[in-house]
Tab-separated table of C-alpha atoms in Angstrom:
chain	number	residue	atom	x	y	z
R	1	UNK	CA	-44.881	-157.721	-278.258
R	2	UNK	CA	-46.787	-155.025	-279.971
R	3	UNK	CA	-47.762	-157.290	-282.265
R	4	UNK	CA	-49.214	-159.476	-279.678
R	5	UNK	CA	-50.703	-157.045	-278.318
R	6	UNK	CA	-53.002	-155.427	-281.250
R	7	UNK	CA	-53.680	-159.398	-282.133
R	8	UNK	CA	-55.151	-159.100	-278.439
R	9	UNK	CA	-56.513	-156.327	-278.903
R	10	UNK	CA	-58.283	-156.998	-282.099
R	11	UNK	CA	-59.299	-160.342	-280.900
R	12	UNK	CA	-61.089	-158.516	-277.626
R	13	UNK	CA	-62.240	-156.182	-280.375
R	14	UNK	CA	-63.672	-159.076	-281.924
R	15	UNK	CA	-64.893	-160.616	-279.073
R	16	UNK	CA	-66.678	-157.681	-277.551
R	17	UNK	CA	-68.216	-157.113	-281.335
R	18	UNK	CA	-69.156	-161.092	-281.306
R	19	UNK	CA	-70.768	-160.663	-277.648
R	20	UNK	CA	-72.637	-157.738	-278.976
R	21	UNK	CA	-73.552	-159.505	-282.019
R	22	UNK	CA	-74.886	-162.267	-279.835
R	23	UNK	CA	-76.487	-159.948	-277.658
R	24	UNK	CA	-78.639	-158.833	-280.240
R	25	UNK	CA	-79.384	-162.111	-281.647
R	26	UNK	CA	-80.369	-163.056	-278.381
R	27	UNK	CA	-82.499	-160.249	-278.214
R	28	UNK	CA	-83.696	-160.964	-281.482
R	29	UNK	CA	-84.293	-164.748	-281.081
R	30	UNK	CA	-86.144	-163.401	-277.222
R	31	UNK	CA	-88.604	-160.861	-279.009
R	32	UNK	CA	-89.547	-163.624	-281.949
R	33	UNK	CA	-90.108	-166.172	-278.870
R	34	UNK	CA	-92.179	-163.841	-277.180
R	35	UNK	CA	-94.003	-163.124	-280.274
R	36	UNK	CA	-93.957	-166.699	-281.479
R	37	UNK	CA	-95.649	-167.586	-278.051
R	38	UNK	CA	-98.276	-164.595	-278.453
R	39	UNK	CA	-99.492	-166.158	-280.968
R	40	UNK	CA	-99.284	-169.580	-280.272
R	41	UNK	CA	-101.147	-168.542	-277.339
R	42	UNK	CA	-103.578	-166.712	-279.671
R	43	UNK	CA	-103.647	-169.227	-281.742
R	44	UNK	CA	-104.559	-171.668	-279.010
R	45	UNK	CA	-107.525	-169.057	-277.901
R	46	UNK	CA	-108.723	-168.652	-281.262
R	47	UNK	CA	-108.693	-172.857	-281.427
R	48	UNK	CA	-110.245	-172.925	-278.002
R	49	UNK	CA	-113.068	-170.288	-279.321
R	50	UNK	CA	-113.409	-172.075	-282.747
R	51	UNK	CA	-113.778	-175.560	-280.265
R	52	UNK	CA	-116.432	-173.395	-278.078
R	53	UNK	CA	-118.186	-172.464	-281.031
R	54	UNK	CA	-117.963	-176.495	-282.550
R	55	UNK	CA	-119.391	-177.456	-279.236
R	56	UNK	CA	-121.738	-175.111	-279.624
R	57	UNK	CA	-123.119	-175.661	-283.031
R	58	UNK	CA	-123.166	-179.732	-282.280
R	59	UNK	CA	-125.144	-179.014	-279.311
R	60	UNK	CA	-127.864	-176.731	-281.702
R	61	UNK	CA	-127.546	-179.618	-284.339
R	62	UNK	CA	-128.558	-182.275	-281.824
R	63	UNK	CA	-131.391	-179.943	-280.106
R	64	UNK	CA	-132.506	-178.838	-283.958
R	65	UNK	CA	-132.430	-182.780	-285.106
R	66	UNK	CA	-134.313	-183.752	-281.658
R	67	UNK	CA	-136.922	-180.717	-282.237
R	68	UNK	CA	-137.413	-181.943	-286.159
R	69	UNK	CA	-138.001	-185.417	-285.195
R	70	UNK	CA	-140.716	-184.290	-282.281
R	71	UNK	CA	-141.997	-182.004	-284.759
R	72	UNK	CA	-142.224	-185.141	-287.364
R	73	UNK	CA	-143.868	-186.909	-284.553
R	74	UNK	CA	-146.110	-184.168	-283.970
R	75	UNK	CA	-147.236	-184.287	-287.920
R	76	UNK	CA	-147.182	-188.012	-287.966
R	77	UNK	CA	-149.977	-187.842	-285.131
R	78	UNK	CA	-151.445	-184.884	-287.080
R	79	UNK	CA	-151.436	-186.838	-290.020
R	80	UNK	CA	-153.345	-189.889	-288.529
R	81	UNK	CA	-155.912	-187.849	-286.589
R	82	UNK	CA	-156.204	-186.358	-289.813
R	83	UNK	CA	-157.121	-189.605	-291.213
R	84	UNK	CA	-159.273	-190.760	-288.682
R	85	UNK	CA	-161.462	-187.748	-288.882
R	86	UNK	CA	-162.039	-188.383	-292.104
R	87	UNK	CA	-162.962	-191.652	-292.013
R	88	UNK	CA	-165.559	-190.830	-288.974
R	89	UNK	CA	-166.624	-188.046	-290.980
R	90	UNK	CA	-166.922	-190.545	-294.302
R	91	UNK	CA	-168.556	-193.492	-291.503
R	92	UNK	CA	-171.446	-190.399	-290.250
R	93	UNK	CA	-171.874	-189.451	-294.206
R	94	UNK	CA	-172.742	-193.018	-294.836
R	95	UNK	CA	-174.688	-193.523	-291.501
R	96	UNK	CA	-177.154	-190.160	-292.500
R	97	UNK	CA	-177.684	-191.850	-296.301
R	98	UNK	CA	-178.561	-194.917	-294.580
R	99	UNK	CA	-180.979	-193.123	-292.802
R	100	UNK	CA	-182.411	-190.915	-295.502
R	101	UNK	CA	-182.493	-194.099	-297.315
R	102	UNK	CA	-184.567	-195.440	-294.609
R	103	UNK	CA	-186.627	-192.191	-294.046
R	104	UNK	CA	-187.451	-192.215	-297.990
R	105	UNK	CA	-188.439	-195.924	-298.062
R	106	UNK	CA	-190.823	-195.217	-294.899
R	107	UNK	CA	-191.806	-191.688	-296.419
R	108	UNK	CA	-192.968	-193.499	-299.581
R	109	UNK	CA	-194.888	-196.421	-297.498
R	110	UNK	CA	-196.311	-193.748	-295.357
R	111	UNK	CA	-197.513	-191.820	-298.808
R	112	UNK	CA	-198.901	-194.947	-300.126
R	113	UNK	CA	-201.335	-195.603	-296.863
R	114	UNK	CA	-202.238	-191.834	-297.192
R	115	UNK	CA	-202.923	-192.150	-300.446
R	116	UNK	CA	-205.343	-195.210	-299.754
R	117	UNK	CA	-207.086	-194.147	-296.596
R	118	UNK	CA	-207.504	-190.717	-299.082
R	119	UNK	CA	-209.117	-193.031	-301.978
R	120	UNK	CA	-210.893	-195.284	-299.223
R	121	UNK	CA	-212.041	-191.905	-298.047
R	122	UNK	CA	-213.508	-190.017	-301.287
R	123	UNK	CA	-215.142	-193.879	-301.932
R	124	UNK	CA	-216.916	-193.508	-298.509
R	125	UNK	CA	-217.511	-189.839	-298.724
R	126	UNK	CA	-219.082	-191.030	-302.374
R	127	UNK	CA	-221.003	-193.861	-301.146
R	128	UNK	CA	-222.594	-191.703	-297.940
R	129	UNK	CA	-223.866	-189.247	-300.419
R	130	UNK	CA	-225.442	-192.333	-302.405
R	131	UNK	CA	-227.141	-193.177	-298.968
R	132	UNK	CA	-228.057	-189.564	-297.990
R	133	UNK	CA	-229.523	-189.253	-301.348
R	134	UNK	CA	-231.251	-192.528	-301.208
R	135	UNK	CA	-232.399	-192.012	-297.544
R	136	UNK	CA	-233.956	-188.637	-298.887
R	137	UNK	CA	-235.883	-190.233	-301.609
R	138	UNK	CA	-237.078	-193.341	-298.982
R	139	UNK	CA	-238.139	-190.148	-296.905
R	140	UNK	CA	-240.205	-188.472	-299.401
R	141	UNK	CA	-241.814	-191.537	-300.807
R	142	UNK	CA	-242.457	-192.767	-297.096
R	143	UNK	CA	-244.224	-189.376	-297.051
R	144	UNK	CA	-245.875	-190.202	-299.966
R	145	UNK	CA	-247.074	-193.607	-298.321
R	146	UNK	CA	-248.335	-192.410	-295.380
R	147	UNK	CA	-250.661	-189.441	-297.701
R	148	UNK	CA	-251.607	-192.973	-299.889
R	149	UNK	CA	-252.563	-194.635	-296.673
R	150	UNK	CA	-254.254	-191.762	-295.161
R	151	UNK	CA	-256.431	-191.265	-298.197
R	152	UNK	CA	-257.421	-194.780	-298.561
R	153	UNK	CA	-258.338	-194.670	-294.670
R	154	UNK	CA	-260.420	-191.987	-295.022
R	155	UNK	CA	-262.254	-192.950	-298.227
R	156	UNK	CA	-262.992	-196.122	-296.316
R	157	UNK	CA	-264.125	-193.861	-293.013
R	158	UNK	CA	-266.297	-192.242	-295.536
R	159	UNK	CA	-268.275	-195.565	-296.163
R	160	UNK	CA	-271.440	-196.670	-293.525
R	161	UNK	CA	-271.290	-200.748	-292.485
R	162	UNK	CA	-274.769	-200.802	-294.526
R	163	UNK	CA	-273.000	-199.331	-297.814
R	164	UNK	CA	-270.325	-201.173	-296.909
R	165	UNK	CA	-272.245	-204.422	-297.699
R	166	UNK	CA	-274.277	-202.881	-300.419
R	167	UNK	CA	-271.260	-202.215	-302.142
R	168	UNK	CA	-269.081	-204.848	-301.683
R	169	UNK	CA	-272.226	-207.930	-302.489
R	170	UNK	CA	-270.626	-209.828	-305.058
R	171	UNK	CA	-274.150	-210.232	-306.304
R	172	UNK	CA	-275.579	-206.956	-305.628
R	173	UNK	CA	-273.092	-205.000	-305.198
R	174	UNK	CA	-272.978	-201.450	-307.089
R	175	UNK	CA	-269.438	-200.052	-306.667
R	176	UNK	CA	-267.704	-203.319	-306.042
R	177	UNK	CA	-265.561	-202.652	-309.645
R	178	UNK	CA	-265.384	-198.713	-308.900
R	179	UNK	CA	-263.641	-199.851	-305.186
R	180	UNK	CA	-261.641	-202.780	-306.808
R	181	UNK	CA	-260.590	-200.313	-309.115
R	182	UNK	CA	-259.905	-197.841	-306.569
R	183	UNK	CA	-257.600	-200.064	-303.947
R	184	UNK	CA	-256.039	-201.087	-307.484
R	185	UNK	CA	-254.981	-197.068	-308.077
R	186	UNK	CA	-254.214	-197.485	-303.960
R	187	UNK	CA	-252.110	-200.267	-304.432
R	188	UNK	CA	-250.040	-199.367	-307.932
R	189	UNK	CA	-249.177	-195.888	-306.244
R	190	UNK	CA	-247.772	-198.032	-302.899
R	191	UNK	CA	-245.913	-200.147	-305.180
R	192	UNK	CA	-245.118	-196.972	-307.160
R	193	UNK	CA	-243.600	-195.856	-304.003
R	194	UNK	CA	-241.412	-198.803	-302.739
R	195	UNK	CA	-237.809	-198.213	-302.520
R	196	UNK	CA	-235.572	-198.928	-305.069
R	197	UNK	CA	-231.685	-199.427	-303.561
């Protein structure tokens, strides 16, 4: 009986030492739950932060990749109003030669009648001092006419009608060769005095 009991007695000892063992597993296996789910929970905040921060960055990616390609769209119009002001700017280069061209070719023509009406000009200008000189000497010798003429008129004022016929009598006439000599002298200075173009 005593036996039985300190077999009880051991096996309650046991017992009690089992229960308290399992106690503290218990406890044990509780605690590493509760931390196990602390940081499966912060795990699954750190996931749902890293997710966040995916999102995020996907979000930047497709506003970056939609800004680059309205940026390329903004160079590709650059690029061909680029272009196209250079070829207006080429197209009004070539339109001002054309019309220097022009302007030259008309310059030159324009030279050419100056340079004409200029020769034209000195030709007349040389041609009304030939006349102004010529008129000058048709002037003086005109003068010199009229001074022939004058002295002829007087020398034949000087004669009477009687001496007149005296004179001039192809028979009797005294002075007929001294007057025929006379209008001779008369006549060689007119024709001395005729104009010569």
């Amino acid at each position: 009986m005593r036996l039985l009991n300190l077999a009880s007695t051991a096996a309650l000892a046991l017992m009690i030492s089992s229960a308290a063992h399992a106690d503290q597993e218990s406890d044990r296996l509780r605690e590493a739950l509760r931390s196990a789910t602390a940081q499966a929970r912060t795990a699954e905040d750190q996931r749902a932060a890293v997710q966040a921060k995916l999102t995020a960055a996907e979000q930047e990616r497709d506003r970056l990749r939609k800004q680059t390609e309205a940026y390329r769209a903004q160079v590709k119009e650059a690029e061909q109003a680029y272009r196209q002001a250079v070829k207006d700017f080429n197209e009004r280069i070539a339109e001002r030669d054309e019309s220097l061209e022009k302007w030259k070719s008309a310059y030159g023509e324009a030279a050419g009648v100056a340079r004409t009406k200029d020769a034209e000009r000195s030709k007349f200008e040389g041609e009304a001092t030939t006349w102004k000189a010529s008129a000058k000497a048709c002037e003086a010798r005109n003068v010199k006419l009229v001074r022939i003429a004058d002295d002829a008129v007087k020398q034949y004022e000087k004669m009477d009608p009687l001496e007149k016929v005296i004179h001039h009598d192809p028979v009797i006439g005294f002075k007929r060769v001294e007057h025929q000599n006379a209008a001779q002298d008369f006549r060689d200075q007119i024709i001395e005095q005729k104009a010569k173009p």
